[in-house]
Structures are given as C-alpha cells and as structure tokens.
Amino acid sequence: SDILASPPGPRVRSDRDKFVIFLDVKHFSPEDLTVKVQEDFVEIHGKHNERQDDHGYISREFHRRYRLPSNVDQSALSCSLSADGMLTFSGPKVQSGLDAGHSERAIPVSREEKPSSAPSS
C-alpha cells in the first residue's frame, strides 16, 4: 500500500433530522483527540507524539473546523470512535421554533469496540 496516500477526507452529512461528520482518525487514540464546540463551530483536534513506524519516527497533528447548522441541538451532541479508527460526530436537529442552546464545551469521545459501519456514499 502506498504510505503517502492521504486518508479519505471527512464526510459530512446533513439531513432533515441530523448532522453527522465521519472522520478517519485511525492513527490517533481517544486521548489524542479533543472535540470542542464553540458557538456555531465544532473543532476537532488530534495530535500524537513521535512514535515509530516502518520508516522512522513520525508525529501527526490535524485541526479541523466545521460550521454547525444553526438548528443542531448542541446539548445533544455525541462523538464516538470505532475500533477501526472512524470518528463519528453527530447531533440531532431541532424542529424550527425551538431555540437551540449555545455555549462552549468539550464533547467526550467514547470508544466503541466494534468497527464502524459508516455509510459509503
């Protein structure tokens, strides 16, 4: 396999009922990742210290920011990491007329034991 191939980019799905981000983070463990919501953005940051691979030592870091739809219920956001390294961030959308609360907070990343079955689109 080509070691230089970049991982598949994030997939963002936004439909009537929810907003979902799928992100391949297989080089990172849950403690390497921070997921933070600030106003209308979710920030996903991953960093691991130098570790050995087949070619020497490597450290990786990424920082991604996504705008949340205004009708996402920020009090019900969830984030999970599957055994095969797929991070899934999702939040349900509230029906119009309800005011979704906004505040800055960290979203814990829970670990799942089974590989994710992220839908392939």
PDB file of C-alpha atoms in Angstrom:
ATOM      1  CA  SER A   1       0.000   0.000   0.000  1.00  0.00           C
ATOM      2  CA  ASP A   2       1.198   3.481  -0.796  1.00  0.00           C
ATOM      3  CA  ILE A   3       2.289   5.013   2.500  1.00  0.00           C
ATOM      4  CA  LEU A   4       1.912   8.527   1.071  1.00  0.00           C
ATOM      5  CA  ALA A   5      -1.729   8.129   0.183  1.00  0.00           C
ATOM      6  CA  SER A   6      -3.677  10.606   2.234  1.00  0.00           C
ATOM      7  CA  PRO A   7      -6.552   9.219   4.282  1.00  0.00           C
ATOM      8  CA  PRO A   8     -10.001   9.717   2.833  1.00  0.00           C
ATOM      9  CA  GLY A   9     -11.268  13.172   3.611  1.00  0.00           C
ATOM     10  CA  PRO A  10     -14.009  13.789   6.117  1.00  0.00           C
ATOM     11  CA  ARG A  11     -17.549  13.139   5.063  1.00  0.00           C
ATOM     12  CA  VAL A  12     -20.197  15.479   6.337  1.00  0.00           C
ATOM     13  CA  ARG A  13     -23.823  14.513   6.133  1.00  0.00           C
ATOM     14  CA  SER A  14     -26.580  16.934   6.918  1.00  0.00           C
ATOM     15  CA  ASP A  15     -30.149  15.849   6.503  1.00  0.00           C
ATOM     16  CA  ARG A  16     -33.513  16.813   7.916  1.00  0.00           C
ATOM     17  CA  ASP A  17     -33.015  15.128  11.255  1.00  0.00           C
ATOM     18  CA  LYS A  18     -29.323  15.254  11.998  1.00  0.00           C
ATOM     19  CA  PHE A  19     -25.856  16.473  11.216  1.00  0.00           C
ATOM     20  CA  VAL A  20     -23.019  13.933  11.094  1.00  0.00           C
ATOM     21  CA  ILE A  21     -19.267  14.114  10.470  1.00  0.00           C
ATOM     22  CA  PHE A  22     -17.269  10.957   9.713  1.00  0.00           C
ATOM     23  CA  LEU A  23     -13.531  11.416  10.112  1.00  0.00           C
ATOM     24  CA  ASP A  24     -10.801   8.804   9.695  1.00  0.00           C
ATOM     25  CA  VAL A  25      -8.524   9.165  12.739  1.00  0.00           C
ATOM     26  CA  LYS A  26      -7.048   5.674  12.852  1.00  0.00           C
ATOM     27  CA  HIS A  27      -3.596   6.937  13.811  1.00  0.00           C
ATOM     28  CA  PHE A  28      -4.971   8.571  16.960  1.00  0.00           C
ATOM     29  CA  SER A  29      -6.245   7.154  20.214  1.00  0.00           C
ATOM     30  CA  PRO A  30      -9.142   8.752  22.131  1.00  0.00           C
ATOM     31  CA  GLU A  31      -6.762  10.575  24.470  1.00  0.00           C
ATOM     32  CA  ASP A  32      -5.040  12.143  21.422  1.00  0.00           C
ATOM     33  CA  LEU A  33      -8.286  13.751  20.310  1.00  0.00           C
ATOM     34  CA  THR A  34     -10.181  16.775  21.519  1.00  0.00           C
ATOM     35  CA  VAL A  35     -13.572  17.750  20.214  1.00  0.00           C
ATOM     36  CA  LYS A  36     -14.843  21.159  21.180  1.00  0.00           C
ATOM     37  CA  VAL A  37     -17.903  23.159  20.306  1.00  0.00           C
ATOM     38  CA  GLN A  38     -17.596  26.924  20.232  1.00  0.00           C
ATOM     39  CA  GLU A  39     -20.612  28.917  19.169  1.00  0.00           C
ATOM     40  CA  ASP A  40     -21.562  27.598  15.730  1.00  0.00           C
ATOM     41  CA  PHE A  41     -18.410  25.614  15.071  1.00  0.00           C
ATOM     42  CA  VAL A  42     -17.133  22.233  16.097  1.00  0.00           C
ATOM     43  CA  GLU A  43     -13.366  21.906  16.287  1.00  0.00           C
ATOM     44  CA  ILE A  44     -11.699  18.521  16.099  1.00  0.00           C
ATOM     45  CA  HIS A  45      -8.042  18.418  17.008  1.00  0.00           C
ATOM     46  CA  GLY A  46      -5.783  15.400  17.042  1.00  0.00           C
ATOM     47  CA  LYS A  47      -2.145  15.160  17.987  1.00  0.00           C
ATOM     48  CA  HIS A  48       0.106  12.299  18.893  1.00  0.00           C
ATOM     49  CA  ASN A  49       3.722  12.440  19.940  1.00  0.00           C
ATOM     50  CA  GLU A  50       6.547  10.935  17.975  1.00  0.00           C
ATOM     51  CA  ARG A  51       6.195   7.212  17.524  1.00  0.00           C
ATOM     52  CA  GLN A  52       7.985   4.685  15.402  1.00  0.00           C
ATOM     53  CA  ASP A  53       6.627   3.370  12.134  1.00  0.00           C
ATOM     54  CA  ASP A  54       8.239   1.395   9.309  1.00  0.00           C
ATOM     55  CA  HIS A  55      10.128   4.431   8.070  1.00  0.00           C
ATOM     56  CA  GLY A  56      11.429   6.024  11.249  1.00  0.00           C
ATOM     57  CA  TYR A  57       9.665   8.326  13.663  1.00  0.00           C
ATOM     58  CA  ILE A  58       6.565  10.301  12.914  1.00  0.00           C
ATOM     59  CA  SER A  59       4.289  12.653  14.765  1.00  0.00           C
ATOM     60  CA  ARG A  60       0.961  13.747  13.417  1.00  0.00           C
ATOM     61  CA  GLU A  61      -1.389  16.584  14.092  1.00  0.00           C
ATOM     62  CA  PHE A  62      -4.555  17.803  12.454  1.00  0.00           C
ATOM     63  CA  HIS A  63      -7.025  20.538  13.161  1.00  0.00           C
ATOM     64  CA  ARG A  64     -10.420  20.681  11.528  1.00  0.00           C
ATOM     65  CA  ARG A  65     -13.265  23.098  11.980  1.00  0.00           C
ATOM     66  CA  TYR A  66     -16.812  22.666  10.772  1.00  0.00           C
ATOM     67  CA  ARG A  67     -19.730  25.024  10.893  1.00  0.00           C
ATOM     68  CA  LEU A  68     -22.706  23.518  12.681  1.00  0.00           C
ATOM     69  CA  PRO A  69     -26.113  24.109  11.167  1.00  0.00           C
ATOM     70  CA  SER A  70     -27.970  26.606  13.299  1.00  0.00           C
ATOM     71  CA  ASN A  71     -30.717  24.133  14.146  1.00  0.00           C
ATOM     72  CA  VAL A  72     -28.461  21.447  15.624  1.00  0.00           C
ATOM     73  CA  ASP A  73     -29.294  20.742  19.256  1.00  0.00           C
ATOM     74  CA  GLN A  74     -25.940  21.443  20.861  1.00  0.00           C
ATOM     75  CA  SER A  75     -26.998  19.910  24.157  1.00  0.00           C
ATOM     76  CA  ALA A  76     -27.336  16.514  22.481  1.00  0.00           C
ATOM     77  CA  LEU A  77     -24.112  16.249  20.513  1.00  0.00           C
ATOM     78  CA  SER A  78     -22.245  12.969  20.638  1.00  0.00           C
ATOM     79  CA  CYS A  79     -18.908  11.733  19.444  1.00  0.00           C
ATOM     80  CA  SER A  80     -17.669   8.170  19.210  1.00  0.00           C
ATOM     81  CA  LEU A  81     -14.557   6.420  17.982  1.00  0.00           C
ATOM     82  CA  SER A  82     -14.925   2.980  16.416  1.00  0.00           C
ATOM     83  CA  ALA A  83     -12.379   0.206  16.797  1.00  0.00           C
ATOM     84  CA  ASP A  84     -11.174   0.765  13.237  1.00  0.00           C
ATOM     85  CA  GLY A  85     -10.461   4.440  13.840  1.00  0.00           C
ATOM     86  CA  MET A  86     -13.527   6.182  12.465  1.00  0.00           C
ATOM     87  CA  LEU A  87     -14.645   9.186  14.476  1.00  0.00           C
ATOM     88  CA  THR A  88     -18.354   9.890  14.218  1.00  0.00           C
ATOM     89  CA  PHE A  89     -19.619  13.237  15.462  1.00  0.00           C
ATOM     90  CA  SER A  90     -23.348  13.763  15.349  1.00  0.00           C
ATOM     91  CA  GLY A  91     -26.086  15.979  16.622  1.00  0.00           C
ATOM     92  CA  PRO A  92     -29.837  15.887  16.148  1.00  0.00           C
ATOM     93  CA  LYS A  93     -31.559  18.854  14.591  1.00  0.00           C
ATOM     94  CA  VAL A  94     -34.339  20.592  16.447  1.00  0.00           C
ATOM     95  CA  GLN A  95     -37.529  21.429  14.652  1.00  0.00           C
ATOM     96  CA  SER A  96     -37.792  25.104  13.851  1.00  0.00           C
ATOM     97  CA  GLY A  97     -39.234  27.328  16.509  1.00  0.00           C
ATOM     98  CA  LEU A  98     -37.180  25.850  19.309  1.00  0.00           C
ATOM     99  CA  ASP A  99     -34.109  27.737  20.353  1.00  0.00           C
ATOM    100  CA  ALA A 100     -31.024  25.540  20.458  1.00  0.00           C
ATOM    101  CA  GLY A 101     -28.719  26.473  23.315  1.00  0.00           C
ATOM    102  CA  HIS A 102     -25.199  27.670  22.546  1.00  0.00           C
ATOM    103  CA  SER A 103     -22.192  27.542  24.800  1.00  0.00           C
ATOM    104  CA  GLU A 104     -18.622  26.397  24.662  1.00  0.00           C
ATOM    105  CA  ARG A 105     -17.925  22.932  25.958  1.00  0.00           C
ATOM    106  CA  ALA A 106     -15.896  19.826  25.361  1.00  0.00           C
ATOM    107  CA  ILE A 107     -17.570  16.742  23.927  1.00  0.00           C
ATOM    108  CA  PRO A 108     -16.188  13.472  25.293  1.00  0.00           C
ATOM    109  CA  VAL A 109     -15.065  10.871  22.776  1.00  0.00           C
ATOM    110  CA  SER A 110     -16.435   7.456  23.639  1.00  0.00           C
ATOM    111  CA  ARG A 111     -14.779   4.332  22.357  1.00  0.00           C
ATOM    112  CA  GLU A 112     -16.752   1.590  20.628  1.00  0.00           C
ATOM    113  CA  GLU A 113     -15.434  -1.935  20.477  1.00  0.00           C
ATOM    114  CA  LYS A 114     -16.804  -2.784  17.055  1.00  0.00           C
ATOM    115  CA  PRO A 115     -15.709  -1.307  13.726  1.00  0.00           C
ATOM    116  CA  SER A 116     -17.935   1.447  12.452  1.00  0.00           C
ATOM    117  CA  SER A 117     -20.329   0.795   9.649  1.00  0.00           C
ATOM    118  CA  ALA A 118     -20.089   4.279   8.237  1.00  0.00           C
ATOM    119  CA  PRO A 119     -22.359   4.533   5.225  1.00  0.00           C
ATOM    120  CA  SER A 120     -20.437   4.744   1.985  1.00  0.00           C
ATOM    121  CA  SER A 121     -21.885   7.391  -0.241  1.00  0.00           C
TER     122      SER A 121
END
